[in-house]
PDB file of C-alpha atoms in Angstrom:
ATOM      1  CA  UNK A   1       0.113   6.050 -20.754  1.00 53.00           C
ATOM      2  CA  UNK A   2      -3.393   7.377 -20.365  1.00 64.00           C
ATOM      3  CA  UNK A   3      -3.659   9.604 -17.342  1.00 74.00           C
ATOM      4  CA  UNK A   4      -6.284   8.919 -14.723  1.00 90.00           C
ATOM      5  CA  UNK A   5      -8.458  11.920 -13.955  1.00 94.00           C
ATOM      6  CA  UNK A   6      -9.118  13.071 -10.441  1.00 97.00           C
ATOM      7  CA  UNK A   7     -11.737  15.488  -9.199  1.00 97.00           C
ATOM      8  CA  UNK A   8     -11.757  17.983  -7.741  1.00 97.00           C
ATOM      9  CA  UNK A   9      -8.410  19.493  -8.621  1.00 96.00           C
ATOM     10  CA  UNK A  10      -8.467  21.652  -5.505  1.00 97.00           C
ATOM     11  CA  UNK A  11     -10.488  21.489  -2.309  1.00 97.00           C
ATOM     12  CA  UNK A  12     -10.551  23.872   0.626  1.00 97.00           C
ATOM     13  CA  UNK A  13     -12.335  22.675   3.751  1.00 98.00           C
ATOM     14  CA  UNK A  14     -12.768  23.889   7.286  1.00 98.00           C
ATOM     15  CA  UNK A  15     -11.055  21.739   9.835  1.00 98.00           C
ATOM     16  CA  UNK A  16     -13.517  19.094  10.950  1.00 98.00           C
ATOM     17  CA  UNK A  17     -15.328  18.874   7.622  1.00 98.00           C
ATOM     18  CA  UNK A  18     -15.199  15.796   5.465  1.00 98.00           C
ATOM     19  CA  UNK A  19     -13.308  15.515   2.170  1.00 98.00           C
ATOM     20  CA  UNK A  20     -13.606  13.217  -0.808  1.00 98.00           C
ATOM     21  CA  UNK A  21     -11.517  12.867  -3.939  1.00 98.00           C
ATOM     22  CA  UNK A  22     -12.521  10.756  -6.901  1.00 98.00           C
ATOM     23  CA  UNK A  23     -10.374   8.943  -9.389  1.00 97.00           C
ATOM     24  CA  UNK A  24     -11.806   7.975 -12.784  1.00 96.00           C
ATOM     25  CA  UNK A  25     -10.420   5.839 -15.558  1.00 94.00           C
ATOM     26  CA  UNK A  26     -11.832   5.112 -19.002  1.00 92.00           C
ATOM     27  CA  UNK A  27     -10.348   1.626 -18.885  1.00 92.00           C
ATOM     28  CA  UNK A  28     -10.580  -1.178 -16.361  1.00 94.00           C
ATOM     29  CA  UNK A  29      -7.826  -1.064 -13.768  1.00 94.00           C
ATOM     30  CA  UNK A  30      -5.999  -4.094 -12.451  1.00 92.00           C
ATOM     31  CA  UNK A  31      -5.433  -2.303  -9.192  1.00 93.00           C
ATOM     32  CA  UNK A  32      -5.201   1.201  -7.850  1.00 95.00           C
ATOM     33  CA  UNK A  33      -2.903   2.778  -5.336  1.00 95.00           C
ATOM     34  CA  UNK A  34      -3.282   5.997  -3.380  1.00 97.00           C
ATOM     35  CA  UNK A  35      -0.457   8.307  -2.354  1.00 97.00           C
ATOM     36  CA  UNK A  36      -0.192  11.498  -0.353  1.00 98.00           C
ATOM     37  CA  UNK A  37       2.315  14.217  -1.100  1.00 97.00           C
ATOM     38  CA  UNK A  38       2.848  16.945   1.451  1.00 96.00           C
ATOM     39  CA  UNK A  39       3.880  20.373   0.155  1.00 93.00           C
ATOM     40  CA  UNK A  40       7.557  20.224  -0.758  1.00 90.00           C
ATOM     41  CA  UNK A  41       7.724  16.506  -0.092  1.00 94.00           C
ATOM     42  CA  UNK A  42       7.639  13.260  -1.996  1.00 94.00           C
ATOM     43  CA  UNK A  43       4.703  10.888  -2.442  1.00 95.00           C
ATOM     44  CA  UNK A  44       4.029   8.445   0.356  1.00 95.00           C
ATOM     45  CA  UNK A  45       2.081   5.271  -0.205  1.00 95.00           C
ATOM     46  CA  UNK A  46      -1.281   5.033   1.533  1.00 97.00           C
ATOM     47  CA  UNK A  47      -2.996   1.922   0.233  1.00 96.00           C
ATOM     48  CA  UNK A  48      -3.573  -0.459  -2.656  1.00 95.00           C
ATOM     49  CA  UNK A  49      -6.974  -1.725  -3.798  1.00 96.00           C
ATOM     50  CA  UNK A  50      -7.258  -4.798  -5.975  1.00 95.00           C
ATOM     51  CA  UNK A  51     -10.711  -6.330  -5.764  1.00 97.00           C
ATOM     52  CA  UNK A  52     -13.894  -5.042  -7.359  1.00 97.00           C
ATOM     53  CA  UNK A  53     -15.974  -3.141  -4.808  1.00 97.00           C
ATOM     54  CA  UNK A  54     -13.207  -3.292  -2.226  1.00 97.00           C
ATOM     55  CA  UNK A  55     -13.405  -0.922   0.733  1.00 98.00           C
ATOM     56  CA  UNK A  56     -10.502  -0.346   3.091  1.00 98.00           C
ATOM     57  CA  UNK A  57     -10.217   1.933   6.075  1.00 98.00           C
ATOM     58  CA  UNK A  58      -7.276   3.569   7.766  1.00 97.00           C
ATOM     59  CA  UNK A  59      -8.474   5.496  10.806  1.00 97.00           C
ATOM     60  CA  UNK A  60     -10.282   8.516   9.308  1.00 98.00           C
ATOM     61  CA  UNK A  61      -9.527   7.525   5.711  1.00 98.00           C
ATOM     62  CA  UNK A  62     -11.831   5.298   3.682  1.00 98.00           C
ATOM     63  CA  UNK A  63     -10.778   3.979   0.295  1.00 98.00           C
ATOM     64  CA  UNK A  64     -13.131   2.416  -2.204  1.00 98.00           C
ATOM     65  CA  UNK A  65     -12.651   0.636  -5.514  1.00 98.00           C
ATOM     66  CA  UNK A  66     -15.603   0.688  -7.889  1.00 97.00           C
ATOM     67  CA  UNK A  67     -17.477  -2.420  -8.910  1.00 97.00           C
ATOM     68  CA  UNK A  68     -16.350  -2.001 -12.508  1.00 96.00           C
ATOM     69  CA  UNK A  69     -12.767  -1.265 -11.372  1.00 96.00           C
ATOM     70  CA  UNK A  70     -12.786   1.987 -13.313  1.00 96.00           C
ATOM     71  CA  UNK A  71     -13.051   4.408 -10.440  1.00 97.00           C
ATOM     72  CA  UNK A  72     -11.942   4.837  -6.888  1.00 98.00           C
ATOM     73  CA  UNK A  73     -12.465   7.277  -4.069  1.00 98.00           C
ATOM     74  CA  UNK A  74     -10.715   8.456  -0.948  1.00 98.00           C
ATOM     75  CA  UNK A  75     -12.842   9.905   1.832  1.00 98.00           C
ATOM     76  CA  UNK A  76     -11.443  11.648   4.883  1.00 98.00           C
ATOM     77  CA  UNK A  77     -13.735  12.108   7.852  1.00 98.00           C
ATOM     78  CA  UNK A  78     -13.340  15.154  10.093  1.00 98.00           C
ATOM     79  CA  UNK A  79     -10.276  16.616   8.406  1.00 98.00           C
ATOM     80  CA  UNK A  80      -7.332  17.861  10.425  1.00 98.00           C
ATOM     81  CA  UNK A  81      -4.590  20.288   9.471  1.00 97.00           C
ATOM     82  CA  UNK A  82      -2.225  17.334   9.162  1.00 97.00           C
ATOM     83  CA  UNK A  83      -4.308  16.095   6.215  1.00 98.00           C
ATOM     84  CA  UNK A  84      -3.046  18.979   4.063  1.00 98.00           C
ATOM     85  CA  UNK A  85      -1.370  17.823   0.860  1.00 98.00           C
ATOM     86  CA  UNK A  86      -2.064  16.460  -2.579  1.00 98.00           C
ATOM     87  CA  UNK A  87      -3.666  13.063  -2.926  1.00 98.00           C
ATOM     88  CA  UNK A  88      -2.879  11.018  -5.994  1.00 97.00           C
ATOM     89  CA  UNK A  89      -4.305   7.795  -7.260  1.00 97.00           C
ATOM     90  CA  UNK A  90      -2.000   5.658  -9.346  1.00 95.00           C
ATOM     91  CA  UNK A  91      -2.675   2.965 -11.900  1.00 93.00           C
ATOM     92  CA  UNK A  92      -0.412   0.146 -12.957  1.00 88.00           C
ATOM     93  CA  UNK A  93       0.332  -0.703 -16.563  1.00 86.00           C
ATOM     94  CA  UNK A  94       2.730  -3.593 -16.894  1.00 82.00           C
ATOM     95  CA  UNK A  95       5.689  -2.741 -14.732  1.00 82.00           C
ATOM     96  CA  UNK A  96       5.039   0.986 -14.820  1.00 88.00           C
ATOM     97  CA  UNK A  97       2.727   3.028 -12.639  1.00 89.00           C
ATOM     98  CA  UNK A  98       1.156   6.300 -13.614  1.00 93.00           C
ATOM     99  CA  UNK A  99      -0.246   8.973 -11.390  1.00 95.00           C
ATOM    100  CA  UNK A 100      -3.615  10.622 -11.582  1.00 95.00           C
ATOM    101  CA  UNK A 101      -3.985  14.368 -11.878  1.00 95.00           C
ATOM    102  CA  UNK A 102      -4.192  14.763  -8.111  1.00 96.00           C
ATOM    103  CA  UNK A 103      -6.402  16.636  -5.665  1.00 97.00           C
ATOM    104  CA  UNK A 104      -4.836  19.330  -3.548  1.00 97.00           C
ATOM    105  CA  UNK A 105      -6.422  19.601  -0.110  1.00 98.00           C
ATOM    106  CA  UNK A 106      -6.219  22.706   2.034  1.00 98.00           C
ATOM    107  CA  UNK A 107      -7.568  22.541   5.558  1.00 98.00           C
ATOM    108  CA  UNK A 108      -8.481  25.842   7.151  1.00 97.00           C
ATOM    109  CA  UNK A 109      -8.006  25.841  10.937  1.00 94.00           C
TER     110      UNK A 109
ATOM    111  CA  UNK B   1       9.288   0.617   4.751  1.00 72.00           C
ATOM    112  CA  UNK B   2      12.084   0.495   2.240  1.00 82.00           C
ATOM    113  CA  UNK B   3      14.340   3.509   1.904  1.00 91.00           C
ATOM    114  CA  UNK B   4      15.199   5.270  -1.321  1.00 95.00           C
ATOM    115  CA  UNK B   5      17.789   8.017  -1.138  1.00 96.00           C
ATOM    116  CA  UNK B   6      18.126  10.697  -3.801  1.00 97.00           C
ATOM    117  CA  UNK B   7      20.874  13.282  -4.186  1.00 97.00           C
ATOM    118  CA  UNK B   8      21.230  16.158  -4.510  1.00 98.00           C
ATOM    119  CA  UNK B   9      18.046  17.590  -3.050  1.00 97.00           C
ATOM    120  CA  UNK B  10      18.587  20.907  -4.771  1.00 97.00           C
ATOM    121  CA  UNK B  11      20.815  21.988  -7.610  1.00 98.00           C
ATOM    122  CA  UNK B  12      21.232  25.176  -9.584  1.00 98.00           C
ATOM    123  CA  UNK B  13      23.105  25.003 -12.844  1.00 96.00           C
ATOM    124  CA  UNK B  14      23.830  27.206 -15.805  1.00 97.00           C
ATOM    125  CA  UNK B  15      22.188  26.715 -19.175  1.00 98.00           C
ATOM    126  CA  UNK B  16      24.109  24.304 -21.335  1.00 97.00           C
ATOM    127  CA  UNK B  17      25.654  22.339 -18.520  1.00 98.00           C
ATOM    128  CA  UNK B  18      24.792  18.818 -17.399  1.00 97.00           C
ATOM    129  CA  UNK B  19      23.482  17.685 -14.044  1.00 98.00           C
ATOM    130  CA  UNK B  20      23.568  14.192 -12.574  1.00 98.00           C
ATOM    131  CA  UNK B  21      21.008  12.998 -10.046  1.00 98.00           C
ATOM    132  CA  UNK B  22      21.566   9.815  -8.067  1.00 97.00           C
ATOM    133  CA  UNK B  23      18.944   7.455  -6.714  1.00 97.00           C
ATOM    134  CA  UNK B  24      19.904   4.673  -4.329  1.00 95.00           C
ATOM    135  CA  UNK B  25      17.882   1.914  -2.730  1.00 93.00           C
ATOM    136  CA  UNK B  26      19.438   1.629   0.717  1.00 93.00           C
ATOM    137  CA  UNK B  27      17.987  -1.550   2.153  1.00 90.00           C
ATOM    138  CA  UNK B  28      16.780  -3.531  -0.829  1.00 90.00           C
ATOM    139  CA  UNK B  29      17.811  -4.392  -4.348  1.00 89.00           C
ATOM    140  CA  UNK B  30      15.884  -2.676  -7.088  1.00 87.00           C
ATOM    141  CA  UNK B  31      16.114  -4.232 -10.517  1.00 84.00           C
ATOM    142  CA  UNK B  32      13.796  -1.499 -11.726  1.00 89.00           C
ATOM    143  CA  UNK B  33      13.636   2.154 -10.773  1.00 94.00           C
ATOM    144  CA  UNK B  34      11.409   4.874 -12.116  1.00 96.00           C
ATOM    145  CA  UNK B  35      12.104   8.516 -12.839  1.00 97.00           C
ATOM    146  CA  UNK B  36       9.372  11.140 -12.627  1.00 97.00           C
ATOM    147  CA  UNK B  37       9.227  14.852 -13.282  1.00 97.00           C
ATOM    148  CA  UNK B  38       6.829  17.167 -11.517  1.00 96.00           C
ATOM    149  CA  UNK B  39       6.134  20.777 -12.440  1.00 94.00           C
ATOM    150  CA  UNK B  40       4.625  23.108  -9.818  1.00 91.00           C
ATOM    151  CA  UNK B  41       1.053  22.238  -8.901  1.00 90.00           C
ATOM    152  CA  UNK B  42       1.009  19.376 -11.367  1.00 93.00           C
ATOM    153  CA  UNK B  43       1.077  15.625 -11.180  1.00 95.00           C
ATOM    154  CA  UNK B  44       4.082  13.349 -11.404  1.00 95.00           C
ATOM    155  CA  UNK B  45       4.804  12.395 -14.988  1.00 96.00           C
ATOM    156  CA  UNK B  46       6.680   9.187 -15.622  1.00 96.00           C
ATOM    157  CA  UNK B  47       9.762   9.886 -17.709  1.00 97.00           C
ATOM    158  CA  UNK B  48      11.435   6.532 -17.918  1.00 96.00           C
ATOM    159  CA  UNK B  49      11.890   3.129 -16.402  1.00 94.00           C
ATOM    160  CA  UNK B  50      15.432   2.307 -15.433  1.00 90.00           C
ATOM    161  CA  UNK B  51      16.403  -1.350 -15.761  1.00 86.00           C
ATOM    162  CA  UNK B  52      19.517  -2.744 -14.106  1.00 85.00           C
ATOM    163  CA  UNK B  53      22.035  -3.875 -16.657  1.00 84.00           C
ATOM    164  CA  UNK B  54      20.041  -2.811 -19.680  1.00 86.00           C
ATOM    165  CA  UNK B  55      18.744   0.245 -21.477  1.00 89.00           C
ATOM    166  CA  UNK B  56      16.107   2.418 -19.936  1.00 93.00           C
ATOM    167  CA  UNK B  57      12.597   2.501 -21.333  1.00 94.00           C
ATOM    168  CA  UNK B  58      11.462   6.031 -22.057  1.00 96.00           C
ATOM    169  CA  UNK B  59       7.920   7.322 -22.121  1.00 95.00           C
ATOM    170  CA  UNK B  60       6.605   8.911 -25.266  1.00 94.00           C
ATOM    171  CA  UNK B  61       7.842  12.444 -25.709  1.00 94.00           C
ATOM    172  CA  UNK B  62      10.848  12.110 -23.414  1.00 96.00           C
ATOM    173  CA  UNK B  63      14.170  12.636 -25.182  1.00 95.00           C
ATOM    174  CA  UNK B  64      16.487   9.789 -24.316  1.00 94.00           C
ATOM    175  CA  UNK B  65      19.564  11.703 -25.485  1.00 95.00           C
ATOM    176  CA  UNK B  66      18.733  14.572 -23.185  1.00 97.00           C
ATOM    177  CA  UNK B  67      17.806  12.543 -20.121  1.00 97.00           C
ATOM    178  CA  UNK B  68      20.469   9.882 -19.811  1.00 96.00           C
ATOM    179  CA  UNK B  69      19.688   7.065 -17.435  1.00 95.00           C
ATOM    180  CA  UNK B  70      22.187   4.568 -16.125  1.00 92.00           C
ATOM    181  CA  UNK B  71      21.336   1.694 -13.815  1.00 91.00           C
ATOM    182  CA  UNK B  72      24.728   0.168 -13.197  1.00 84.00           C
ATOM    183  CA  UNK B  73      23.904  -1.796 -10.076  1.00 90.00           C
ATOM    184  CA  UNK B  74      20.942  -3.169  -8.204  1.00 89.00           C
ATOM    185  CA  UNK B  75      21.012  -0.239  -5.805  1.00 92.00           C
ATOM    186  CA  UNK B  76      21.896   2.747  -7.964  1.00 94.00           C
ATOM    187  CA  UNK B  77      20.270   4.545 -10.856  1.00 95.00           C
ATOM    188  CA  UNK B  78      21.372   7.903 -12.197  1.00 96.00           C
ATOM    189  CA  UNK B  79      19.613  10.500 -14.300  1.00 97.00           C
ATOM    190  CA  UNK B  80      21.747  12.993 -16.174  1.00 98.00           C
ATOM    191  CA  UNK B  81      20.073  16.046 -17.628  1.00 98.00           C
ATOM    192  CA  UNK B  82      22.337  17.050 -20.491  1.00 97.00           C
ATOM    193  CA  UNK B  83      22.647  20.522 -21.966  1.00 97.00           C
ATOM    194  CA  UNK B  84      20.131  21.820 -19.477  1.00 97.00           C
ATOM    195  CA  UNK B  85      17.793  24.655 -20.388  1.00 97.00           C
ATOM    196  CA  UNK B  86      15.578  26.791 -18.142  1.00 97.00           C
ATOM    197  CA  UNK B  87      12.526  24.787 -19.241  1.00 96.00           C
ATOM    198  CA  UNK B  88      14.142  21.699 -17.703  1.00 97.00           C
ATOM    199  CA  UNK B  89      13.769  23.315 -14.297  1.00 97.00           C
ATOM    200  CA  UNK B  90      11.530  20.986 -12.346  1.00 97.00           C
ATOM    201  CA  UNK B  91      11.250  18.570  -9.451  1.00 97.00           C
ATOM    202  CA  UNK B  92      12.713  15.175 -10.379  1.00 98.00           C
ATOM    203  CA  UNK B  93      11.799  12.159  -8.257  1.00 98.00           C
ATOM    204  CA  UNK B  94      12.959   8.578  -8.428  1.00 97.00           C
ATOM    205  CA  UNK B  95      11.036   5.594  -7.213  1.00 96.00           C
ATOM    206  CA  UNK B  96      11.495   1.881  -6.708  1.00 92.00           C
ATOM    207  CA  UNK B  97       9.535  -1.144  -5.696  1.00 84.00           C
ATOM    208  CA  UNK B  98      10.759  -4.173  -3.812  1.00 79.00           C
ATOM    209  CA  UNK B  99       8.492  -6.416  -5.863  1.00 78.00           C
ATOM    210  CA  UNK B 100       6.132  -5.737  -8.801  1.00 74.00           C
ATOM    211  CA  UNK B 101       2.609  -4.531  -8.055  1.00 73.00           C
ATOM    212  CA  UNK B 102       3.483  -3.446  -4.555  1.00 82.00           C
ATOM    213  CA  UNK B 103       3.825  -0.018  -3.046  1.00 86.00           C
ATOM    214  CA  UNK B 104       6.383   2.338  -4.487  1.00 88.00           C
ATOM    215  CA  UNK B 105       9.001   4.051  -2.378  1.00 93.00           C
ATOM    216  CA  UNK B 106      10.192   7.457  -3.409  1.00 95.00           C
ATOM    217  CA  UNK B 107      13.376   9.389  -3.066  1.00 96.00           C
ATOM    218  CA  UNK B 108      13.245  12.826  -1.531  1.00 96.00           C
ATOM    219  CA  UNK B 109      13.317  14.449  -4.948  1.00 97.00           C
ATOM    220  CA  UNK B 110      15.702  16.884  -6.610  1.00 98.00           C
ATOM    221  CA  UNK B 111      14.700  20.422  -7.347  1.00 97.00           C
ATOM    222  CA  UNK B 112      16.588  21.497 -10.429  1.00 98.00           C
ATOM    223  CA  UNK B 113      16.847  25.142 -11.372  1.00 98.00           C
ATOM    224  CA  UNK B 114      18.530  26.044 -14.638  1.00 98.00           C
ATOM    225  CA  UNK B 115      19.590  29.662 -14.916  1.00 97.00           C
TER     226      UNK B 115
END
């Protein structure tokens, strides 16, 4: 399946700074999911977006689904060291789901 | 959330041997499980979809004779890497969903090293 591109690939921020990762698809997505993978760990589900223009918040995390349902973003406000990890978006195709290229976040204390 | 258990977490094997990785859904029945491979600092690449009671569906470029998948019950899927080579060294992760289009739950992953 076609891989969804994420930018940036890597991001280093000072603790307290904000962070945003973007997920872009060339085709319209039925839905998009976001996962976080800590170093050495397995992916953990964060959220699913379904509706065009949908915005969801989880404490310091804000997730957005584009109006055209071809892109999505994850924004973290005031990063903490616990936010370290790689963030993946994931698209669904039939019964399968495919991961984006990922953004690795490093938070400098 | 649902629990998916994967074993072993780490395995080292010699070139030419086979390695079996187990993936179990502990508190739900999974008619479908998914196997991914992840190389260092890269994304998870879907290898195959494991279907209970039927043949697995492999992604393009994945050798079905090398990566044998068996899904004998609603709670167990196995991936066997046959005739392993050093380039097969990777992190293998299984995943399952309780229902379609819902969140995926992942096993802890298996780090395979072929020497």
